[in-house]
Amino acid sequence: IAAKRLPMLWLPPLPASLTLEEVRPNEGWDGSIWRPATSWLSLVVGLLDRPRERVQSPYLVPLGREGHLAIYSAPGYGKTTALHSLITSVALTYAPDDVHMYLLDFGGRLLKVFERLPHVGAVVTADETERLERLALFLRRNLEERRDLLGASGVNNLPAYRESTGSKLPALVVVLDNYANYIEAAGENESLITLITRLAQDGTNLGIHLVLTANNSATIRFAVS
């Protein structure tokens, strides 16, 4: 008599690789139109395994709710790949009118591939000092303008402002690959250093979100972390 196979305690192991299309919900860009996203800046970046509950589900980064994201790991463990997944998820899920991205590529210059995306306003590398200073000025100006707009409308966050006014004011996602290299490149230019602090402290409610990578948490200045 053949033995009957018992049910497995665990779900099968996570796949060695998968594409975003395999885990993203049926929303965003379908090749011809933009389908509305069900939540604001909630980004699918992978697949999450919860063994105790026997559940495998899309791994979400709730940037709209949490505000900012720091990704830590030793070199070679996939920080930039994680950024690639997040940037691609933004571009597939939200229309260019809804989210603009600005990429500070201070790592291996692997973010230049996104330069032609309609969502991307600029990709700035470590040797482009003048472009970096122009972008910093643009972001500081945006912080002040958005604070005035939201204050005048009596709301305290970007989704509420968009809903109450009908404005298409976009969220801004600032991606910084390799925080330590950025600080080194900034040198004695204190305004470039304090820019990241201001984005971290004031950006969330104004719809400006910071995503950065670092080798470990000790390299991030306390005011930012």
Coordinates of C-alpha atoms in Angstrom, one line a residue:
I1 CA 0.0 0.0 0.0
A2 CA 1.5 3.3 -1.0
A3 CA 2.0 5.8 1.8
K4 CA -0.1 9.0 1.5
R5 CA 1.9 12.2 1.4
L6 CA 1.2 14.4 4.4
P7 CA 0.5 18.1 4.0
M8 CA 3.7 20.2 4.1
L9 CA 4.2 22.3 7.2
W10 CA 5.7 25.1 5.2
L11 CA 5.0 26.7 1.9
P12 CA 7.6 26.1 -0.8
P13 CA 10.8 28.2 -0.5
L14 CA 10.8 31.6 -2.1
P15 CA 12.0 31.6 -5.7
A16 CA 15.7 32.4 -6.4
S17 CA 14.5 35.2 -8.7
L18 CA 11.2 36.8 -9.8
T19 CA 10.0 39.8 -11.7
L20 CA 7.9 42.7 -10.3
E21 CA 5.1 41.7 -12.8
E22 CA 4.7 38.4 -10.9
V23 CA 4.0 40.1 -7.6
R24 CA 2.6 43.6 -8.5
P25 CA -1.2 44.1 -8.2
N26 CA -3.3 44.7 -11.4
E27 CA -3.0 48.5 -11.3
G28 CA -0.8 51.3 -12.8
W29 CA 0.5 51.1 -16.3
D30 CA -1.0 48.3 -18.5
G31 CA 0.8 49.3 -21.7
S32 CA -1.8 51.8 -22.9
I33 CA -3.5 53.5 -19.9
W34 CA -2.9 54.2 -16.2
R35 CA -5.2 52.3 -13.9
P36 CA -5.7 54.0 -10.5
A37 CA -3.6 52.7 -7.6
T38 CA -5.5 51.5 -4.6
S39 CA -3.1 53.2 -2.1
W40 CA -0.8 56.2 -2.1
L41 CA 2.9 55.4 -2.6
S42 CA 2.7 51.9 -1.4
L43 CA 5.4 50.1 -3.5
V44 CA 5.7 46.4 -4.2
V45 CA 9.5 45.5 -4.2
G46 CA 9.4 41.8 -3.7
L47 CA 7.8 38.7 -2.1
L48 CA 7.5 38.3 1.6
D49 CA 7.4 34.9 3.4
R50 CA 5.7 34.6 6.8
P51 CA 6.3 31.0 7.7
R52 CA 4.2 31.0 10.9
E53 CA 1.1 32.1 9.1
R54 CA 1.9 30.0 6.0
V55 CA 1.5 33.1 3.8
Q56 CA 3.6 34.5 1.0
S57 CA 2.5 37.9 -0.2
P58 CA 3.9 41.0 -2.0
Y59 CA 6.4 42.9 0.0
L60 CA 5.2 46.5 0.3
V61 CA 7.2 49.6 1.2
P62 CA 4.5 52.0 2.5
L63 CA 6.5 55.1 1.6
G64 CA 3.4 57.3 1.6
R65 CA 2.6 56.4 5.2
E66 CA 6.1 56.0 6.6
G67 CA 7.7 58.9 4.8
H68 CA 11.3 57.8 4.2
L69 CA 13.4 54.6 3.7
A70 CA 17.0 53.7 4.6
I71 CA 18.5 50.5 3.2
Y72 CA 21.6 49.2 5.0
S73 CA 23.9 46.4 4.0
A74 CA 27.6 45.6 3.4
P75 CA 28.8 46.2 -0.2
G76 CA 27.7 43.6 -2.7
Y77 CA 24.5 42.6 -0.9
G78 CA 22.0 44.2 -3.2
K79 CA 21.3 47.8 -2.0
T80 CA 21.4 49.2 -5.6
T81 CA 19.3 46.3 -6.8
A82 CA 16.7 47.1 -4.2
L83 CA 16.7 50.7 -5.4
H84 CA 16.2 49.5 -9.0
S85 CA 13.1 47.5 -7.8
L86 CA 11.7 50.5 -5.9
I87 CA 12.2 53.0 -8.8
T88 CA 10.7 50.5 -11.3
S89 CA 7.7 49.9 -9.0
V90 CA 7.1 53.7 -8.8
A91 CA 7.3 54.1 -12.5
L92 CA 4.9 51.1 -13.2
T93 CA 2.3 52.0 -10.5
Y94 CA 2.0 55.8 -10.7
A95 CA 1.6 58.2 -13.6
P96 CA 4.4 60.8 -14.2
D97 CA 1.9 63.5 -13.2
D98 CA 1.6 61.9 -9.7
V99 CA 5.2 61.2 -8.8
H100 CA 8.5 62.8 -9.8
M101 CA 11.8 61.2 -9.0
Y102 CA 15.3 62.7 -8.6
L103 CA 18.2 60.3 -8.4
L104 CA 21.5 61.0 -6.7
D105 CA 23.9 58.4 -8.0
F106 CA 26.9 58.3 -5.7
G107 CA 27.4 54.6 -5.9
G108 CA 28.3 52.6 -9.0
R109 CA 26.5 54.8 -11.5
L110 CA 23.9 52.2 -12.0
L111 CA 20.9 54.6 -11.7
K112 CA 21.7 56.3 -15.1
V113 CA 19.5 53.6 -16.8
F114 CA 16.4 55.4 -15.4
E115 CA 17.4 58.7 -16.9
R116 CA 14.8 58.5 -19.8
L117 CA 11.8 57.6 -17.6
P118 CA 9.2 60.3 -17.8
H119 CA 9.0 60.3 -14.0
V120 CA 12.7 61.1 -13.6
G121 CA 13.6 64.8 -13.4
A122 CA 17.4 64.3 -13.1
V123 CA 20.0 61.7 -12.4
V124 CA 23.0 63.4 -10.7
T125 CA 26.4 61.8 -10.2
A126 CA 29.2 62.6 -7.8
D127 CA 31.3 64.6 -10.3
E128 CA 28.4 66.9 -11.4
T129 CA 28.8 69.5 -8.7
E130 CA 26.9 72.3 -10.5
R131 CA 23.9 70.1 -11.3
L132 CA 23.8 68.9 -7.7
E133 CA 23.7 72.4 -6.4
R134 CA 20.9 73.3 -8.8
L135 CA 18.9 70.3 -7.7
A136 CA 19.5 71.2 -4.0
L137 CA 18.2 74.7 -4.7
F138 CA 15.1 73.3 -6.4
L139 CA 14.4 70.9 -3.5
R140 CA 14.8 73.6 -0.9
R141 CA 12.5 75.9 -2.8
N142 CA 10.0 73.1 -3.1
L143 CA 10.0 72.5 0.7
E144 CA 9.1 76.2 1.3
E145 CA 6.5 76.4 -1.5
R146 CA 4.7 73.3 -0.4
R147 CA 4.7 74.4 3.3
D148 CA 3.0 77.6 2.2
L149 CA 0.5 75.8 -0.1
L150 CA -0.5 73.2 2.5
G151 CA -0.7 75.9 5.2
A152 CA -3.0 78.1 3.1
S153 CA -5.3 75.1 2.4
G154 CA -5.5 74.1 6.1
V155 CA -4.2 70.5 5.5
N156 CA -1.2 68.8 6.8
N157 CA -0.2 66.3 4.1
L158 CA 0.0 66.0 0.3
P159 CA -2.8 63.5 -0.3
A160 CA -5.2 65.7 1.7
Y161 CA -4.1 68.7 -0.3
R162 CA -4.6 66.9 -3.6
E163 CA -8.0 65.8 -2.5
S164 CA -9.3 69.1 -1.1
T165 CA -8.0 71.3 -4.0
G166 CA -8.1 68.9 -7.0
S167 CA -4.5 69.8 -7.6
K168 CA -2.1 67.4 -9.3
L169 CA 0.8 68.5 -7.2
P170 CA 3.1 65.4 -7.5
A171 CA 5.0 63.6 -4.8
L172 CA 8.8 63.9 -5.0
V173 CA 10.9 60.9 -4.4
V174 CA 14.6 61.7 -3.8
V175 CA 16.8 58.6 -4.2
L176 CA 20.3 58.8 -2.8
D177 CA 22.6 55.8 -3.5
N178 CA 25.5 55.7 -1.1
Y179 CA 25.0 58.3 1.6
A180 CA 28.6 58.2 2.8
N181 CA 29.9 59.1 -0.7
Y182 CA 27.4 62.0 -0.9
I183 CA 28.7 63.5 2.4
E184 CA 32.3 63.1 1.2
A185 CA 31.5 64.8 -2.1
A186 CA 29.7 67.6 -0.3
G187 CA 32.9 68.4 1.6
E188 CA 32.6 71.7 3.3
N189 CA 29.4 72.6 1.5
E190 CA 27.2 72.6 4.5
S191 CA 24.0 73.4 2.5
L192 CA 24.3 70.1 0.7
I193 CA 24.6 68.2 4.0
T194 CA 21.8 70.0 5.7
L195 CA 19.6 69.4 2.6
I196 CA 19.3 65.7 3.4
T197 CA 18.5 66.5 7.0
R198 CA 15.7 68.9 6.0
L199 CA 14.3 66.4 3.6
A200 CA 14.3 63.8 6.4
Q201 CA 12.8 66.0 9.0
D202 CA 10.3 68.1 7.0
G203 CA 9.6 66.3 3.7
T204 CA 7.1 63.6 4.7
N205 CA 4.0 65.7 5.2
L206 CA 4.9 67.9 2.2
G207 CA 5.1 64.9 -0.1
I208 CA 8.8 64.8 -0.5
H209 CA 10.2 61.3 0.3
L210 CA 13.8 60.3 0.8
V211 CA 15.2 56.9 0.0
L212 CA 18.9 56.3 0.7
T213 CA 21.4 53.5 1.0
A214 CA 24.4 53.1 3.4
N215 CA 26.8 50.4 4.4
N216 CA 25.6 50.6 8.0
S217 CA 23.5 52.8 10.3
A218 CA 26.5 54.3 11.9
T219 CA 27.4 56.2 8.7
I220 CA 24.0 58.1 8.8
R221 CA 24.1 61.3 10.8
F222 CA 21.9 61.3 13.9
A223 CA 19.7 64.2 12.7
V224 CA 18.8 62.1 9.6
S225 CA 18.5 58.6 11.2

